Amino acid sequence: MSIEKRRAPRIPPFVASCRYVLGEARHVGLLTDLSRSGARVHAEEAAPPDGSEVVVEVKLGQKATHLRIPGIVRWARPSPRGGTVFGMSFDGIGPAEQQVLDEVIEEFRRRAAQLA
C-alpha cells in the first residue's frame, strides 16, 4: 500500500503545454495533475534527476497569464506513453503566481462540478 504524501489534491485531467527550464536549457513538456503545491511534467526527453531545481513556464487562467513557477523535482520515471514524467513541488512561488494557480484550480473544479 502506498502512502499519500501530497499536501494538496491534484486535478488529474488538467493538461497545459509548458516549458521547463533546467540550468540554461529549455525543454518542451506538458503540465498535468496540477495542485496549489505541485504538478507533474511529461516530456519527450530524459527527466531531470531527483532534487533538481527547475522552473516551469506556462500560460494559465482565463487571461492566459504567463507564469514562471520554480520547483524541485521529487521523482522521475519513464512514461508508459513514451518519454518521461516527473513530479515536482513548487518551491519559492510568489503570491501573484499562487493567486493565479488558485484561481485556475478553482475554475477547473467549478467546471467539473457542472459536468458531473
Tab-separated table of N, CA, C and O in Angstrom:
chain	number	residue	atom	x	y	z
A	1	MET	N	0.843	-1.171	0.000
A	1	MET	CA	0.000	0.000	0.000
A	1	MET	C	0.891	1.239	0.000
A	1	MET	O	1.820	1.342	0.763
A	2	SER	N	0.606	2.205	-0.910
A	2	SER	CA	1.410	3.422	-0.943
A	2	SER	C	0.798	4.466	-0.015
A	2	SER	O	-0.408	4.531	0.178
A	3	ILE	N	1.643	5.268	0.552
A	3	ILE	CA	1.209	6.330	1.462
A	3	ILE	C	1.154	7.632	0.686
A	3	ILE	O	2.116	8.012	0.018
A	4	GLU	N	0.038	8.313	0.754
A	4	GLU	CA	-0.150	9.575	0.065
A	4	GLU	C	0.684	10.663	0.738
A	4	GLU	O	0.559	10.891	1.924
A	5	LYS	N	1.552	11.306	-0.026
A	5	LYS	CA	2.425	12.346	0.514
A	5	LYS	C	2.022	13.744	0.064
A	5	LYS	O	2.615	14.718	0.493
A	6	ARG	N	1.045	13.841	-0.793
A	6	ARG	CA	0.646	15.145	-1.323
A	6	ARG	C	0.005	15.993	-0.250
A	6	ARG	O	-0.783	15.529	0.558
A	7	ARG	N	0.324	17.283	-0.291
A	7	ARG	CA	-0.263	18.224	0.661
A	7	ARG	C	-1.553	18.840	0.125
A	7	ARG	O	-2.325	19.403	0.878
A	8	ALA	N	-1.751	18.767	-1.186
A	8	ALA	CA	-2.933	19.380	-1.795
A	8	ALA	C	-3.481	18.438	-2.858
A	8	ALA	O	-2.716	17.779	-3.558
A	9	PRO	N	-4.815	18.352	-2.987
A	9	PRO	CA	-5.390	17.485	-4.016
A	9	PRO	C	-5.031	17.958	-5.415
A	9	PRO	O	-4.906	19.147	-5.661
A	10	ARG	N	-4.840	17.020	-6.317
A	10	ARG	CA	-4.479	17.310	-7.699
A	10	ARG	C	-5.722	17.391	-8.575
A	10	ARG	O	-6.772	16.884	-8.225
A	11	ILE	N	-5.548	17.979	-9.748
A	11	ILE	CA	-6.586	17.987	-10.775
A	11	ILE	C	-6.103	17.035	-11.868
A	11	ILE	O	-5.395	17.432	-12.781
A	12	PRO	N	-6.436	15.730	-11.779
A	12	PRO	CA	-5.870	14.753	-12.700
A	12	PRO	C	-6.101	15.014	-14.186
A	12	PRO	O	-5.185	14.805	-14.959
A	13	PRO	N	-7.274	15.457	-14.661
A	13	PRO	CA	-7.394	15.608	-16.112
A	13	PRO	C	-6.800	16.910	-16.652
A	13	PRO	O	-6.829	17.156	-17.841
A	14	PHE	N	-6.235	17.737	-15.786
A	14	PHE	CA	-5.682	19.018	-16.216
A	14	PHE	C	-4.434	18.788	-17.075
A	14	PHE	O	-3.547	18.027	-16.719
A	15	VAL	N	-4.351	19.485	-18.235
A	15	VAL	CA	-3.172	19.416	-19.108
A	15	VAL	C	-2.950	20.793	-19.716
A	15	VAL	O	-3.882	21.433	-20.209
A	16	ALA	N	-1.698	21.267	-19.684
A	16	ALA	CA	-1.331	22.531	-20.319
A	16	ALA	C	0.070	22.399	-20.896
A	16	ALA	O	0.957	21.808	-20.269
A	17	SER	N	0.277	22.933	-22.093
A	17	SER	CA	1.616	22.969	-22.668
A	17	SER	C	2.501	23.843	-21.801
A	17	SER	O	2.048	24.858	-21.261
A	18	CYS	N	3.759	23.444	-21.677
A	18	CYS	CA	4.684	24.228	-20.859
A	18	CYS	C	6.097	24.058	-21.397
A	18	CYS	O	6.348	23.269	-22.309
A	19	ARG	N	6.974	24.802	-20.819
A	19	ARG	CA	8.411	24.598	-20.967
A	19	ARG	C	8.959	24.486	-19.570
A	19	ARG	O	8.466	25.152	-18.663
A	20	TYR	N	9.947	23.631	-19.397
A	20	TYR	CA	10.624	23.607	-18.111
A	20	TYR	C	12.086	23.945	-18.342
A	20	TYR	O	12.692	23.550	-19.336
A	21	VAL	N	12.610	24.747	-17.449
A	21	VAL	CA	13.971	25.249	-17.562
A	21	VAL	C	14.833	24.515	-16.549
A	21	VAL	O	14.517	24.481	-15.358
A	22	LEU	N	15.894	23.932	-17.048
A	22	LEU	CA	16.858	23.232	-16.214
A	22	LEU	C	18.223	23.809	-16.573
A	22	LEU	O	18.704	23.621	-17.688
A	23	GLY	N	18.816	24.572	-15.659
A	23	GLY	CA	20.052	25.277	-15.966
A	23	GLY	C	19.781	26.328	-17.030
A	23	GLY	O	18.878	27.150	-16.890
A	24	GLU	N	20.500	26.262	-18.117
A	24	GLU	CA	20.311	27.204	-19.224
A	24	GLU	C	19.409	26.655	-20.328
A	24	GLU	O	19.078	27.364	-21.264
A	25	ALA	N	19.037	25.382	-20.224
A	25	ALA	CA	18.269	24.731	-21.286
A	25	ALA	C	16.770	24.791	-21.013
A	25	ALA	O	16.321	24.640	-19.882
A	26	ARG	N	15.995	24.998	-22.091
A	26	ARG	CA	14.533	24.963	-22.029
A	26	ARG	C	14.060	23.713	-22.763
A	26	ARG	O	14.555	23.401	-23.838
A	27	HIS	N	13.098	23.016	-22.161
A	27	HIS	CA	12.570	21.780	-22.720
A	27	HIS	C	11.047	21.885	-22.806
A	27	HIS	O	10.412	22.426	-21.908
A	28	VAL	N	10.474	21.314	-23.859
A	28	VAL	CA	9.028	21.305	-24.050
A	28	VAL	C	8.425	20.180	-23.229
A	28	VAL	O	8.983	19.087	-23.131
A	29	GLY	N	7.259	20.447	-22.625
A	29	GLY	CA	6.572	19.426	-21.852
A	29	GLY	C	5.093	19.702	-21.747
A	29	GLY	O	4.573	20.666	-22.318
A	30	LEU	N	4.422	18.839	-21.019
A	30	LEU	CA	3.003	19.009	-20.703
A	30	LEU	C	2.866	19.018	-19.188
A	30	LEU	O	3.327	18.091	-18.507
A	31	LEU	N	2.240	20.033	-18.660
A	31	LEU	CA	1.983	20.153	-17.232
A	31	LEU	C	0.658	19.456	-16.940
A	31	LEU	O	-0.347	19.735	-17.592
A	32	THR	N	0.660	18.511	-15.983
A	32	THR	CA	-0.557	17.779	-15.645
A	32	THR	C	-0.691	17.681	-14.135
A	32	THR	O	0.216	18.046	-13.388
A	33	ASP	N	-1.799	17.140	-13.691
A	33	ASP	CA	-2.047	16.878	-12.269
A	33	ASP	C	-1.693	18.076	-11.391
A	33	ASP	O	-1.021	17.950	-10.370
A	34	LEU	N	-2.174	19.219	-11.786
A	34	LEU	CA	-1.864	20.474	-11.106
A	34	LEU	C	-2.508	20.550	-9.726
A	34	LEU	O	-3.659	20.153	-9.543
A	35	SER	N	-1.768	21.053	-8.770
A	35	SER	CA	-2.306	21.403	-7.452
A	35	SER	C	-1.698	22.733	-7.055
A	35	SER	O	-0.851	23.271	-7.766
A	36	ARG	N	-2.090	23.240	-5.915
A	36	ARG	CA	-1.531	24.526	-5.491
A	36	ARG	C	-0.096	24.391	-5.007
A	36	ARG	O	0.611	25.376	-4.852
A	37	SER	N	0.380	23.149	-4.817
A	37	SER	CA	1.738	22.980	-4.315
A	37	SER	C	2.648	22.130	-5.216
A	37	SER	O	3.798	21.903	-4.871
A	38	GLY	N	2.129	21.683	-6.376
A	38	GLY	CA	2.972	20.888	-7.255
A	38	GLY	C	2.240	20.427	-8.496
A	38	GLY	O	1.081	20.768	-8.716
A	39	ALA	N	2.937	19.646	-9.321
A	39	ALA	CA	2.366	19.147	-10.573
A	39	ALA	C	3.268	18.050	-11.114
A	39	ALA	O	4.324	17.756	-10.550
A	40	ARG	N	2.823	17.465	-12.224
A	40	ARG	CA	3.645	16.534	-12.994
A	40	ARG	C	3.988	17.197	-14.308
A	40	ARG	O	3.211	17.997	-14.827
A	41	VAL	N	5.139	16.825	-14.856
A	41	VAL	CA	5.537	17.290	-16.183
A	41	VAL	C	5.875	16.059	-17.015
A	41	VAL	O	6.664	15.211	-16.590
A	42	HIS	N	5.260	15.959	-18.191
A	42	HIS	CA	5.536	14.888	-19.138
A	42	HIS	C	6.440	15.472	-20.219
A	42	HIS	O	6.159	16.555	-20.731
A	43	ALA	N	7.515	14.753	-20.547
A	43	ALA	CA	8.486	15.256	-21.518
A	43	ALA	C	8.959	14.133	-22.423
A	43	ALA	O	8.912	12.961	-22.055
A	44	GLU	N	9.427	14.494	-23.605
A	44	GLU	CA	9.984	13.518	-24.534
A	44	GLU	C	11.423	13.177	-24.168
A	44	GLU	O	11.915	12.128	-24.521
A	45	GLU	N	12.088	14.063	-23.464
A	45	GLU	CA	13.494	13.879	-23.118
A	45	GLU	C	13.627	13.209	-21.756
A	45	GLU	O	12.653	13.022	-21.047
A	46	ALA	N	14.865	12.898	-21.400
A	46	ALA	CA	15.130	12.347	-20.074
A	46	ALA	C	14.731	13.368	-19.015
A	46	ALA	O	14.954	14.573	-19.177
A	47	ALA	N	14.127	12.899	-17.952
A	47	ALA	CA	13.685	13.789	-16.874
A	47	ALA	C	14.886	14.267	-16.063
A	47	ALA	O	15.894	13.577	-15.966
A	48	PRO	N	14.759	15.436	-15.449
A	48	PRO	CA	15.824	15.905	-14.554
A	48	PRO	C	15.946	14.960	-13.359
A	48	PRO	O	14.967	14.351	-12.942
A	49	PRO	N	17.131	14.847	-12.785
A	49	PRO	CA	17.304	13.983	-11.611
A	49	PRO	C	16.521	14.497	-10.398
A	49	PRO	O	16.271	15.706	-10.280
A	50	ASP	N	16.168	13.582	-9.507
A	50	ASP	CA	15.507	13.967	-8.256
A	50	ASP	C	16.327	15.051	-7.570
A	50	ASP	O	17.561	14.987	-7.544
A	51	GLY	N	15.631	16.043	-7.019
A	51	GLY	CA	16.296	17.127	-6.310
A	51	GLY	C	16.707	18.296	-7.188
A	51	GLY	O	17.142	19.325	-6.675
A	52	SER	N	16.561	18.154	-8.511
A	52	SER	CA	16.930	19.248	-9.415
A	52	SER	C	15.994	20.430	-9.240
A	52	SER	O	14.790	20.256	-9.030
A	53	GLU	N	16.550	21.619	-9.358
A	53	GLU	CA	15.733	22.835	-9.360
A	53	GLU	C	15.336	23.121	-10.797
A	53	GLU	O	16.181	23.160	-11.688
A	54	VAL	N	14.029	23.283	-11.025
A	54	VAL	CA	13.507	23.598	-12.350
A	54	VAL	C	12.566	24.786	-12.233
A	54	VAL	O	12.070	25.106	-11.149
A	55	VAL	N	12.330	25.423	-13.365
A	55	VAL	CA	11.320	26.470	-13.457
A	55	VAL	C	10.383	26.081	-14.586
A	55	VAL	O	10.835	25.802	-15.701
A	56	VAL	N	9.088	26.027	-14.297
A	56	VAL	CA	8.090	25.727	-15.318
A	56	VAL	C	7.533	27.049	-15.835
A	56	VAL	O	7.143	27.919	-15.057
A	57	GLU	N	7.543	27.193	-17.154
A	57	GLU	CA	6.966	28.362	-17.811
A	57	GLU	C	5.676	27.909	-18.484
A	57	GLU	O	5.696	27.001	-19.314
A	58	VAL	N	4.575	28.543	-18.101
A	58	VAL	CA	3.271	28.104	-18.595
A	58	VAL	C	2.318	29.293	-18.612
A	58	VAL	O	2.468	30.227	-17.824
A	59	LYS	N	1.353	29.245	-19.528
A	59	LYS	CA	0.282	30.249	-19.555
A	59	LYS	C	-0.963	29.595	-18.984
A	59	LYS	O	-1.408	28.566	-19.478
A	60	LEU	N	-1.513	30.216	-17.930
A	60	LEU	CA	-2.687	29.669	-17.262
A	60	LEU	C	-3.718	30.757	-17.020
A	60	LEU	O	-3.392	31.935	-16.960
A	61	GLY	N	-4.951	30.327	-16.831
A	61	GLY	CA	-6.019	31.236	-16.450
A	61	GLY	C	-6.784	31.773	-17.632
A	61	GLY	O	-6.396	31.607	-18.792
A	62	GLN	N	-7.894	32.405	-17.314
A	62	GLN	CA	-8.758	32.961	-18.355
A	62	GLN	C	-8.066	34.046	-19.155
A	62	GLN	O	-8.344	34.251	-20.319
A	63	LYS	N	-7.120	34.756	-18.532
A	63	LYS	CA	-6.376	35.811	-19.223
A	63	LYS	C	-5.062	35.299	-19.796
A	63	LYS	O	-4.246	36.081	-20.248
A	64	ALA	N	-4.850	33.992	-19.766
A	64	ALA	CA	-3.616	33.361	-20.256
A	64	ALA	C	-2.389	34.063	-19.682
A	64	ALA	O	-1.533	34.557	-20.388
A	65	THR	N	-2.320	34.104	-18.361
A	65	THR	CA	-1.221	34.737	-17.659
A	65	THR	C	0.034	33.868	-17.753
A	65	THR	O	-0.009	32.677	-17.463
A	66	HIS	N	1.143	34.478	-18.186
A	66	HIS	CA	2.419	33.759	-18.274
A	66	HIS	C	3.027	33.657	-16.887
A	66	HIS	O	3.269	34.664	-16.225
A	67	LEU	N	3.246	32.425	-16.438
A	67	LEU	CA	3.824	32.189	-15.115
A	67	LEU	C	5.181	31.520	-15.241
A	67	LEU	O	5.404	30.713	-16.139
A	68	ARG	N	6.062	31.845	-14.325
A	68	ARG	CA	7.337	31.151	-14.137
A	68	ARG	C	7.287	30.592	-12.717
A	68	ARG	O	7.372	31.349	-11.761
A	69	ILE	N	7.128	29.272	-12.630
A	69	ILE	CA	6.922	28.623	-11.338
A	69	ILE	C	8.167	27.806	-10.976
A	69	ILE	O	8.457	26.796	-11.616
A	70	PRO	N	8.904	28.226	-9.946
A	70	PRO	CA	10.078	27.462	-9.532
A	70	PRO	C	9.675	26.233	-8.728
A	70	PRO	O	8.664	26.245	-8.018
A	71	GLY	N	10.467	25.180	-8.856
A	71	GLY	CA	10.154	23.976	-8.103
A	71	GLY	C	11.339	23.036	-8.002
A	71	GLY	O	12.417	23.283	-8.552
A	72	ILE	N	11.093	21.938	-7.298
A	72	ILE	CA	12.083	20.889	-7.069
A	72	ILE	C	11.532	19.575	-7.615
A	72	ILE	O	10.387	19.212	-7.322
A	73	VAL	N	12.334	18.855	-8.395
A	73	VAL	CA	11.937	17.538	-8.890
A	73	VAL	C	11.952	16.568	-7.719
A	73	VAL	O	12.955	16.431	-7.020
A	74	ARG	N	10.827	15.910	-7.469
A	74	ARG	CA	10.710	14.971	-6.348
A	74	ARG	C	10.875	13.512	-6.776
A	74	ARG	O	11.291	12.672	-5.991
A	75	TRP	N	10.511	13.197	-8.032
A	75	TRP	CA	10.657	11.848	-8.560
A	75	TRP	C	10.587	11.923	-10.074
A	75	TRP	O	10.089	12.896	-10.630
A	76	ALA	N	11.087	10.891	-10.733
A	76	ALA	CA	11.032	10.810	-12.195
A	76	ALA	C	10.998	9.348	-12.598
A	76	ALA	O	11.536	8.489	-11.897
A	77	ARG	N	10.347	9.081	-13.741
A	77	ARG	CA	10.281	7.705	-14.244
A	77	ARG	C	9.912	7.738	-15.729
A	77	ARG	O	9.385	8.739	-16.225
A	78	PRO	N	10.136	6.618	-16.421
A	78	PRO	CA	9.674	6.530	-17.809
A	78	PRO	C	8.148	6.594	-17.844
A	78	PRO	O	7.477	6.097	-16.937
A	79	SER	N	7.621	7.212	-18.870
A	79	SER	CA	6.173	7.292	-19.031
A	79	SER	C	5.685	6.100	-19.843
A	79	SER	O	6.336	5.706	-20.813
A	80	PRO	N	4.552	5.505	-19.474
A	80	PRO	CA	4.014	4.387	-20.263
A	80	PRO	C	3.697	4.788	-21.707
A	80	PRO	O	3.637	3.951	-22.585
A	81	ARG	N	3.520	6.091	-21.949
A	81	ARG	CA	3.199	6.581	-23.301
A	81	ARG	C	4.444	7.008	-24.063
A	81	ARG	O	4.344	7.601	-25.124
A	82	GLY	N	5.618	6.754	-23.504
A	82	GLY	CA	6.868	7.186	-24.120
A	82	GLY	C	7.376	8.444	-23.433
A	82	GLY	O	6.625	9.171	-22.800
A	83	GLY	N	8.656	8.686	-23.542
A	83	GLY	CA	9.245	9.833	-22.869
A	83	GLY	C	9.339	9.586	-21.372
A	83	GLY	O	9.433	8.439	-20.917
A	84	THR	N	9.312	10.649	-20.621
A	84	THR	CA	9.419	10.553	-19.167
A	84	THR	C	8.366	11.433	-18.502
A	84	THR	O	7.757	12.282	-19.135
A	85	VAL	N	8.184	11.213	-17.224
A	85	VAL	CA	7.300	12.043	-16.413
A	85	VAL	C	8.015	12.286	-15.091
A	85	VAL	O	8.707	11.408	-14.594
A	86	PHE	N	7.872	13.512	-14.582
A	86	PHE	CA	8.436	13.785	-13.262
A	86	PHE	C	7.465	14.607	-12.437
A	86	PHE	O	6.674	15.388	-12.961
A	87	GLY	N	7.516	14.364	-11.141
A	87	GLY	CA	6.707	15.118	-10.200
A	87	GLY	C	7.552	16.212	-9.588
A	87	GLY	O	8.730	16.018	-9.308
A	88	MET	N	6.935	17.362	-9.412
A	88	MET	CA	7.660	18.471	-8.812
A	88	MET	C	6.801	19.147	-7.765
A	88	MET	O	5.572	19.164	-7.861
A	89	SER	N	7.455	19.663	-6.750
A	89	SER	CA	6.760	20.506	-5.782
A	89	SER	C	7.193	21.933	-6.056
A	89	SER	O	8.350	22.188	-6.405
A	90	PHE	N	6.245	22.850	-5.952
A	90	PHE	CA	6.554	24.248	-6.174
A	90	PHE	C	7.335	24.759	-4.972
A	90	PHE	O	6.996	24.476	-3.829
A	91	ASP	N	8.380	25.515	-5.251
A	91	ASP	CA	9.261	25.980	-4.191
A	91	ASP	C	9.661	27.420	-4.497
A	91	ASP	O	10.296	27.681	-5.513
A	92	GLY	N	9.256	28.335	-3.646
A	92	GLY	CA	9.592	29.740	-3.856
A	92	GLY	C	8.608	30.471	-4.751
A	92	GLY	O	8.940	31.501	-5.327
A	93	ILE	N	7.391	29.937	-4.870
A	93	ILE	CA	6.382	30.577	-5.710
A	93	ILE	C	5.925	31.881	-5.059
A	93	ILE	O	5.736	31.955	-3.854
A	94	GLY	N	5.789	32.911	-5.876
A	94	GLY	CA	5.374	34.214	-5.372
A	94	GLY	C	3.867	34.291	-5.160
A	94	GLY	O	3.105	33.469	-5.679
A	95	PRO	N	3.417	35.309	-4.416
A	95	PRO	CA	1.983	35.443	-4.133
A	95	PRO	C	1.138	35.662	-5.391
A	95	PRO	O	0.023	35.146	-5.479
A	96	ALA	N	1.652	36.389	-6.378
A	96	ALA	CA	0.876	36.622	-7.600
A	96	ALA	C	0.690	35.318	-8.377
A	96	ALA	O	-0.410	35.032	-8.862
A	97	GLU	N	1.754	34.523	-8.475
A	97	GLU	CA	1.669	33.241	-9.161
A	97	GLU	C	0.745	32.289	-8.413
A	97	GLU	O	-0.042	31.566	-9.008
A	98	GLN	N	0.839	32.307	-7.067
A	98	GLN	CA	-0.026	31.437	-6.262
A	98	GLN	C	-1.490	31.802	-6.454
A	98	GLN	O	-2.347	30.923	-6.557
A	99	GLN	N	-1.776	33.079	-6.558
A	99	GLN	CA	-3.159	33.520	-6.766
A	99	GLN	C	-3.687	33.015	-8.107
A	99	GLN	O	-4.811	32.520	-8.187
A	100	VAL	N	-2.879	33.118	-9.158
A	100	VAL	CA	-3.312	32.617	-10.471
A	100	VAL	C	-3.536	31.106	-10.404
A	100	VAL	O	-4.548	30.605	-10.896
A	101	LEU	N	-2.619	30.362	-9.780
A	101	LEU	CA	-2.809	28.913	-9.626
A	101	LEU	C	-4.106	28.594	-8.905
A	101	LEU	O	-4.879	27.732	-9.339
A	102	ASP	N	-4.345	29.282	-7.788
A	102	ASP	CA	-5.566	29.039	-7.017
A	102	ASP	C	-6.813	29.324	-7.853
A	102	ASP	O	-7.791	28.573	-7.802
A	103	GLU	N	-6.786	30.395	-8.644
A	103	GLU	CA	-7.930	30.732	-9.494
A	103	GLU	C	-8.154	29.674	-10.572
A	103	GLU	O	-9.283	29.286	-10.854
A	104	VAL	N	-7.066	29.196	-11.187
A	104	VAL	CA	-7.180	28.167	-12.223
A	104	VAL	C	-7.758	26.883	-11.633
A	104	VAL	O	-8.649	26.263	-12.208
A	105	ILE	N	-7.259	26.494	-10.478
A	105	ILE	CA	-7.746	25.267	-9.828
A	105	ILE	C	-9.220	25.392	-9.460
A	105	ILE	O	-10.015	24.483	-9.704
A	106	GLU	N	-9.591	26.519	-8.906
A	106	GLU	CA	-10.997	26.722	-8.521
A	106	GLU	C	-11.911	26.723	-9.751
A	106	GLU	O	-12.983	26.118	-9.743
A	107	GLU	N	-11.492	27.382	-10.834
A	107	GLU	CA	-12.294	27.402	-12.058
A	107	GLU	C	-12.432	25.995	-12.645
A	107	GLU	O	-13.512	25.602	-13.077
A	108	PHE	N	-11.360	25.230	-12.635
A	108	PHE	CA	-11.399	23.865	-13.141
A	108	PHE	C	-12.378	23.027	-12.330
A	108	PHE	O	-13.185	22.287	-12.876
A	109	ARG	N	-12.311	23.149	-11.010
A	109	ARG	CA	-13.232	22.393	-10.143
A	109	ARG	C	-14.682	22.822	-10.361
A	109	ARG	O	-15.587	21.995	-10.366
A	110	ARG	N	-14.901	24.112	-10.539
A	110	ARG	CA	-16.261	24.617	-10.761
A	110	ARG	C	-16.823	24.034	-12.067
A	110	ARG	O	-17.961	23.568	-12.097
A	111	ARG	N	-16.013	24.012	-13.124
A	111	ARG	CA	-16.485	23.463	-14.401
A	111	ARG	C	-16.718	21.963	-14.315
A	111	ARG	O	-17.674	21.445	-14.873
A	112	ALA	N	-15.844	21.253	-13.600
A	112	ALA	CA	-16.011	19.799	-13.436
A	112	ALA	C	-17.296	19.490	-12.677
A	112	ALA	O	-18.005	18.544	-13.010
A	113	ALA	N	-17.630	20.308	-11.671
A	113	ALA	CA	-18.851	20.093	-10.903
A	113	ALA	C	-20.094	20.303	-11.780
A	113	ALA	O	-21.102	19.615	-11.620
A	114	GLN	N	-20.015	21.245	-12.716
A	114	GLN	CA	-21.144	21.498	-13.600
A	114	GLN	C	-21.375	20.325	-14.550
A	114	GLN	O	-22.502	20.054	-14.962
A	115	LEU	N	-20.293	19.618	-14.908
A	115	LEU	CA	-20.410	18.479	-15.819
A	115	LEU	C	-20.870	17.206	-15.120
A	115	LEU	O	-21.349	16.286	-15.766
A	116	ALA	N	-20.675	17.157	-13.816
A	116	ALA	CA	-20.997	15.936	-13.066
A	116	ALA	C	-22.490	15.767	-12.874
A	116	ALA	O	-23.292	16.588	-13.011
